[in-house]
Coordinates of C-alpha atoms in Angstrom, one line a residue:
X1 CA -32.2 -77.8 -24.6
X2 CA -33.1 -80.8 -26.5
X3 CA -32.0 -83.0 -23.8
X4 CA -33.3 -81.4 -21.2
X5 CA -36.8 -81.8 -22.9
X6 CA -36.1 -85.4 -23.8
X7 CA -35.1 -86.1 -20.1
X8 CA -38.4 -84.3 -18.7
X9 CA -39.8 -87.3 -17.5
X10 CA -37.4 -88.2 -15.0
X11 CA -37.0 -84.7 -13.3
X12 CA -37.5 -84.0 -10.0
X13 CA -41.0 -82.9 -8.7
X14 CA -41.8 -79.3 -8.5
X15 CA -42.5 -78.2 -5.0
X16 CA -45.6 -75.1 -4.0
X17 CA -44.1 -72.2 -3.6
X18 CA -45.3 -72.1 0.2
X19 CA -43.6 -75.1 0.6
X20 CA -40.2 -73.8 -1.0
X21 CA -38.8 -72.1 2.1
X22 CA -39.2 -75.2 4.5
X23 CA -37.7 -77.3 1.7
X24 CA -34.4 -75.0 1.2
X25 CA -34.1 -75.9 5.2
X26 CA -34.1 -79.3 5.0
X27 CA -33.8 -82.3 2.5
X28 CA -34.1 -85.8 3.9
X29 CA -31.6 -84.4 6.6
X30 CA -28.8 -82.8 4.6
X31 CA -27.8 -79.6 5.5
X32 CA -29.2 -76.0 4.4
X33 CA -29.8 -75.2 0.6
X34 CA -28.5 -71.8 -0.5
X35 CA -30.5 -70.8 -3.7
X36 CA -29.4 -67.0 -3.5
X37 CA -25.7 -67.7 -4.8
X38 CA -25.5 -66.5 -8.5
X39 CA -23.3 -68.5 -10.2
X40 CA -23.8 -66.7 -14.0
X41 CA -23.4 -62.7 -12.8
X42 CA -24.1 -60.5 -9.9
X43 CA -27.4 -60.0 -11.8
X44 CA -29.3 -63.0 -12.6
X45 CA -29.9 -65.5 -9.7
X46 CA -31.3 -68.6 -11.9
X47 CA -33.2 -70.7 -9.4
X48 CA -36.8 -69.6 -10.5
X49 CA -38.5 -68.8 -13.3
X50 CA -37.6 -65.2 -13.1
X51 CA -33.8 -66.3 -13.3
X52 CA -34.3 -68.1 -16.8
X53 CA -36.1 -65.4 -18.2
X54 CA -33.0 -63.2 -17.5
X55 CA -30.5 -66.2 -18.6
X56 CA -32.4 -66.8 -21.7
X57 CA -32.4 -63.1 -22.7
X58 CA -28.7 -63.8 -22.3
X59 CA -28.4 -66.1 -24.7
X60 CA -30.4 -65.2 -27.4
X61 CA -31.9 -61.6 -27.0
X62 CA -33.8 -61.8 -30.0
X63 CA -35.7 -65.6 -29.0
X64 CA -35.6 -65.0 -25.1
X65 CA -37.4 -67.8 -23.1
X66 CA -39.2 -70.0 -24.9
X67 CA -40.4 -72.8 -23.1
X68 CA -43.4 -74.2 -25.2
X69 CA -44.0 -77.6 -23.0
X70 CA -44.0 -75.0 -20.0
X71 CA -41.5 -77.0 -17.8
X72 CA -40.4 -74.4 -15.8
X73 CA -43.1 -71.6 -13.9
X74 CA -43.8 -69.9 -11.2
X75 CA -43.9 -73.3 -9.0
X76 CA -41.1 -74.8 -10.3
X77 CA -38.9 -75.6 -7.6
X78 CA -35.0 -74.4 -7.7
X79 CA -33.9 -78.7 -7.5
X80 CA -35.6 -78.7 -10.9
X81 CA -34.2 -75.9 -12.7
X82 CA -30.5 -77.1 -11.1
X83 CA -31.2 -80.4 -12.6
X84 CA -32.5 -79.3 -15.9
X85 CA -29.7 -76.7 -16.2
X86 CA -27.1 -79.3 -15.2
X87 CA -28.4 -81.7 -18.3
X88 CA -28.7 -79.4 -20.8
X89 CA -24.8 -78.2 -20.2
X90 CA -23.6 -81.6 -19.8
X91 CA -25.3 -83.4 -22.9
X92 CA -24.4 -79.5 -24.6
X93 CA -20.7 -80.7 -23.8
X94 CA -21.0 -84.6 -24.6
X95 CA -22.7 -83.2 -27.9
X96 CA -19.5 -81.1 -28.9
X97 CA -17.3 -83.5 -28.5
X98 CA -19.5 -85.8 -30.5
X99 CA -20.0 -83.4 -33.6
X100 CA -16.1 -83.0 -34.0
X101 CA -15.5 -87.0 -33.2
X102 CA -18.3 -87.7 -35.9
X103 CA -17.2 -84.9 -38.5
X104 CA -13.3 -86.5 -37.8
X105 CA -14.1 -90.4 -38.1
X106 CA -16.4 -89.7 -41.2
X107 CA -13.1 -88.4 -42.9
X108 CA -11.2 -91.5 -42.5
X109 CA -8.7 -89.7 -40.2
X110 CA -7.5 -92.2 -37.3
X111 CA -4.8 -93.0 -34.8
X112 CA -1.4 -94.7 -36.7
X113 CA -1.4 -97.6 -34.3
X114 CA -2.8 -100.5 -32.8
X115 CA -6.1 -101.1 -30.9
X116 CA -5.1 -104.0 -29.3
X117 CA -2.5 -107.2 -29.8
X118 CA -0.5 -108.7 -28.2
X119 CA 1.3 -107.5 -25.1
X120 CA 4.0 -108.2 -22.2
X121 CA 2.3 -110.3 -20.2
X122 CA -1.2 -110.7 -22.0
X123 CA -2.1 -113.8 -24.5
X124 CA -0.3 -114.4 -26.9
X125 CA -2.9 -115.2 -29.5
X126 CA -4.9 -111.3 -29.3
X127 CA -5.7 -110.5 -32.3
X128 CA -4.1 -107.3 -33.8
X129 CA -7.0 -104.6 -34.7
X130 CA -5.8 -101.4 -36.0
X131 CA -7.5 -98.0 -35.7
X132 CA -6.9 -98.2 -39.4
X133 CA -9.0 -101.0 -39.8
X134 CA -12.2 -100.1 -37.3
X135 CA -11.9 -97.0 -39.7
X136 CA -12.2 -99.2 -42.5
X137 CA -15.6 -100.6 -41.4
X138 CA -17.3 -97.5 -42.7
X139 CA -18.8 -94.4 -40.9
X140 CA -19.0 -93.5 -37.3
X141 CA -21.5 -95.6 -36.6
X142 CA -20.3 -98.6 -38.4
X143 CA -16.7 -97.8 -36.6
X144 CA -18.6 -98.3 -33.2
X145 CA -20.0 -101.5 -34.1
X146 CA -16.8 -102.6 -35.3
X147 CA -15.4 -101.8 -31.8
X148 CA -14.1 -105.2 -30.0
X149 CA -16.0 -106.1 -26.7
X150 CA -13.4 -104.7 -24.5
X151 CA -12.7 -101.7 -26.6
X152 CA -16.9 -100.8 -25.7
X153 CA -16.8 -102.6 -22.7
X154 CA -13.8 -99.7 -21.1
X155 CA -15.2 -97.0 -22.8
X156 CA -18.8 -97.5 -21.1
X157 CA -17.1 -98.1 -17.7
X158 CA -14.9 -95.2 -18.2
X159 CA -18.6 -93.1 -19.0
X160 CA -20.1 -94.9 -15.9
X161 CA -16.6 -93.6 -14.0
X162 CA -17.3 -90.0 -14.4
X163 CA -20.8 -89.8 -14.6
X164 CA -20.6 -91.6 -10.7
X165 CA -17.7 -89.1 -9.8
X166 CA -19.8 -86.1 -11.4
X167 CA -22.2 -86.8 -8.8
X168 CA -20.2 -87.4 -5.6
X169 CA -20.7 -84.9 -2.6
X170 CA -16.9 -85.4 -1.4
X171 CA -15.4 -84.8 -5.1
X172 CA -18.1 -81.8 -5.5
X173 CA -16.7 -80.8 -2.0
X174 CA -13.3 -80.7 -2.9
X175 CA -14.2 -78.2 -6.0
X176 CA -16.2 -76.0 -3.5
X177 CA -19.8 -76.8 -4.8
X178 CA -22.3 -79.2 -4.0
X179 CA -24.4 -81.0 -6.0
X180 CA -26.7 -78.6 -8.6
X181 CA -30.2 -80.0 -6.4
X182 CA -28.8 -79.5 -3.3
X183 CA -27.9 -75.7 -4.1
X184 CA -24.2 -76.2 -6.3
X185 CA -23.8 -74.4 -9.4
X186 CA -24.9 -76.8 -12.2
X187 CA -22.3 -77.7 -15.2
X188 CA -19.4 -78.0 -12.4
X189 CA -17.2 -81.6 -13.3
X190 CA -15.2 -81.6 -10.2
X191 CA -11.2 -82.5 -9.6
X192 CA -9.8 -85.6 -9.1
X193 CA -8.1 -84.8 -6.3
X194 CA -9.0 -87.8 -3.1
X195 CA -8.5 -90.5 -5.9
X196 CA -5.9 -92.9 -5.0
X197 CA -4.3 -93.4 -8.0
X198 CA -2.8 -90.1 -9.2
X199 CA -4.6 -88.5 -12.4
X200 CA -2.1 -85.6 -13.8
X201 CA -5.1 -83.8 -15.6
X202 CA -8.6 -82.9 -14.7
X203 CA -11.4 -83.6 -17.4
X204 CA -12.7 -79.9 -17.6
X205 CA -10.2 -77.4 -18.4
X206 CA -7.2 -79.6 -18.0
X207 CA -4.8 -76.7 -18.3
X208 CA -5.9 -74.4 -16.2
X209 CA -7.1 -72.0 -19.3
X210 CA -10.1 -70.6 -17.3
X211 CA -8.0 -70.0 -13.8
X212 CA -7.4 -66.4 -14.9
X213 CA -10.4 -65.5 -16.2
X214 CA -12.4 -62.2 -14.9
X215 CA -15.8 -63.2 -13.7
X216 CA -17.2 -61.1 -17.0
X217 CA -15.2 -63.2 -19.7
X218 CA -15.7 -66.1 -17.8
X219 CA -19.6 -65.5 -17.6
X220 CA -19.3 -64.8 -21.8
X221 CA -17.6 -68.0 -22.0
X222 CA -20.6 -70.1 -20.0
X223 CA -22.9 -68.5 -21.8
X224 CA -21.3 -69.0 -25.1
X225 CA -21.1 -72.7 -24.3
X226 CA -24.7 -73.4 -24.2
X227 CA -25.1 -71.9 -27.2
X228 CA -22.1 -74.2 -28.5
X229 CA -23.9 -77.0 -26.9
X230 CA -27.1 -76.5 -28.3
X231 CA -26.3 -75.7 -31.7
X232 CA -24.0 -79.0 -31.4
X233 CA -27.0 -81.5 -30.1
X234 CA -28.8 -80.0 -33.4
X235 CA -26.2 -81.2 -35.3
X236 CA -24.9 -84.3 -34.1
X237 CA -28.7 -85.4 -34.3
X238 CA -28.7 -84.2 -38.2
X239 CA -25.5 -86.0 -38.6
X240 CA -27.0 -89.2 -37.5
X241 CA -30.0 -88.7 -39.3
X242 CA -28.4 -87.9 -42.3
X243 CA -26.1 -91.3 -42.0
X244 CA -29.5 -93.3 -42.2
X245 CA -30.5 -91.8 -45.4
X246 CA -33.2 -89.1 -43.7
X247 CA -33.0 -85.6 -45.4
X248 CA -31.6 -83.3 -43.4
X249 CA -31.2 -79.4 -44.8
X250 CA -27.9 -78.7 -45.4
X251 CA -26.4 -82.6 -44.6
X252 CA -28.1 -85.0 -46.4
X253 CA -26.0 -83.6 -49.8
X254 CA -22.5 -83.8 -47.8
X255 CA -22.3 -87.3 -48.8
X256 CA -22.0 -88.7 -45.6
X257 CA -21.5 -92.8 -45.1
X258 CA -24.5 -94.7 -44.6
X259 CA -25.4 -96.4 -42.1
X260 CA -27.5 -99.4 -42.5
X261 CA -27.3 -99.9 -38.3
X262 CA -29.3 -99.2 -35.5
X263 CA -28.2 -96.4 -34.2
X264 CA -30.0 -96.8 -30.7
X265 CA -28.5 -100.5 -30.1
X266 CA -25.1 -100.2 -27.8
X267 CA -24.1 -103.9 -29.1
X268 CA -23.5 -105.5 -32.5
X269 CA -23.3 -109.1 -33.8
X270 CA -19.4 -108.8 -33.1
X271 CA -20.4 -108.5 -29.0
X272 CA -22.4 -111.5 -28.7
X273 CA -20.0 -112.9 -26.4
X274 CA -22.1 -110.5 -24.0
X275 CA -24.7 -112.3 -21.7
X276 CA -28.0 -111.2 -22.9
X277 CA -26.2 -109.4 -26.1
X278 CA -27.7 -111.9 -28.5
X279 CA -31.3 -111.9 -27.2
X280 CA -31.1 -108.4 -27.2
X281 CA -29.9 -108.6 -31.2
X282 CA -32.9 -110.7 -31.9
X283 CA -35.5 -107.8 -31.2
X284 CA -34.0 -105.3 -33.2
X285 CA -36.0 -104.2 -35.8
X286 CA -39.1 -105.6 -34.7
X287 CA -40.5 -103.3 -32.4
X288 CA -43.0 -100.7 -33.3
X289 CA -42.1 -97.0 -32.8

């Protein structure tokens, strides 16, 4: 929810509904949309408005849809709602993972060996960096900034990997979807199956826990995970917020490490061996809000 109304800006234009049948047809040559699959239950078909009314009830009978900036109507084309759907469960699922990683790191509690050092066949003068000591540096924020430049550098390019592959029609293909504008079911991280070097585990549901599942538990669990994920992009906010000394109800008495940071810049002091890193380190803190 809360990113999907912090991404509003860069949605895809709603369509008039007399214009909606021509553009299920055709877009920019690509074959046939099919809105009328219903990927959440026989019941609910969420590709208007009508749909997340009925998913909404879903997942909280007692709030049902509130949409107070009115993104989504009776115009509001099914590309839209795919793509806002699609963000709100991905950035729900980065934002679980995120929770648990910060509540983890802010305990201290690490991986028992190296970061990097010296290898077979790598230079000789690598510096040895523990986990133990970018755990040292402080919180999870202040662990991030410790981070080496190649430490951030293959995480980010890992991130770029999968958000690329997220998106690809042939990997979406080989999961039997398509892409959530063009008609797929949103939330689907397809296989890595067509990738030349073999990958023994998929990133969603690596073990095949879900395989078995009736379409009713499996709807439960889907809808239980936006919940998850929204109650998780709450708190990984109020965990951040808390860091930098804000009160947050509930958080700021945890006694959480503070961060003295900027939470918003990727780079620290320790990357400016990055082109542009230390112009970009220059600026911060001096622009107005």
């Amino acid at each position: 929810m809360i990113s999907s109304v912090a991404a509003f800006a860069y949605a895809p234009t709603t369509v008039p509904a007399a214009s909606r049948a021509a553009a299920t047809k055709m877009v920019s040559g690509l074959e046939a949309i099919d809105f009328e699959s219903k990927p959440w239950g026989a019941d609910s078909s969420i590709s208007d408005k009508a749909g997340m009314e009925a998913l909404a009830k879903k997942l909280n009978p007692t709030v049902g849809f509130w949409d107070p900036l009115g993104i989504v109507s009776e115009e509001t084309s099914p590309e839209t709602i795919g793509w806002f759907r699609h963000a709100e469960i991905k950035h729900g699922r980065v934002a679980m993972a995120a929770f648990v990683g910060f509540c983890v790191q802010a305990n201290g509690i690490c991986f028992p060996w190296n970061l990097q050092g010296p290898a077979l066949g790598t230079n000789a003068n690598t510096p040895v960096i523990s986990f133990a000591d970018i755990s040292a540096a402080g919180g999870p924020c202040d662990q991030w900034d410790a981070l080496p430049t190649s430490a951030k550098i293959q995480i980010l390019g890992f991130v770029g990997f999968l958000e690329m592959w997220s998106e690809t029609p042939f990997a979406l293909a080989n999961s039997g979807t398509k892409h959530y504008v063009r008609g797929g079911k949103p939330g689907v991280f397809p296989t890595f199956e067509g990738i030349p070097h073999p990958v023994p585990l998929n990133l969603f549901d690596p073990f095949g826990f879900t395989k078995k599942m009736t379409p009713e538990r499996k709807e439960k669990a889907l809808l239980a995970e936006i919940n998850n994920g929204r109650l998780a992009m709450i708190g990984i906010f109020g965990m951040i917020s808390a860091s930098k000394g804000l009160i947050v109800p509930g958080l700021d008495g945890l006694g959480l490490p503070q961060y003295s940071g900027e939470v918003m810049a990727p780079f620290s002091e320790l990357n400016s061996d990055l082109t542009f890193v230390p112009e970009m380190l220059k600026v911060i803190g001096t622009l107005g809000y």
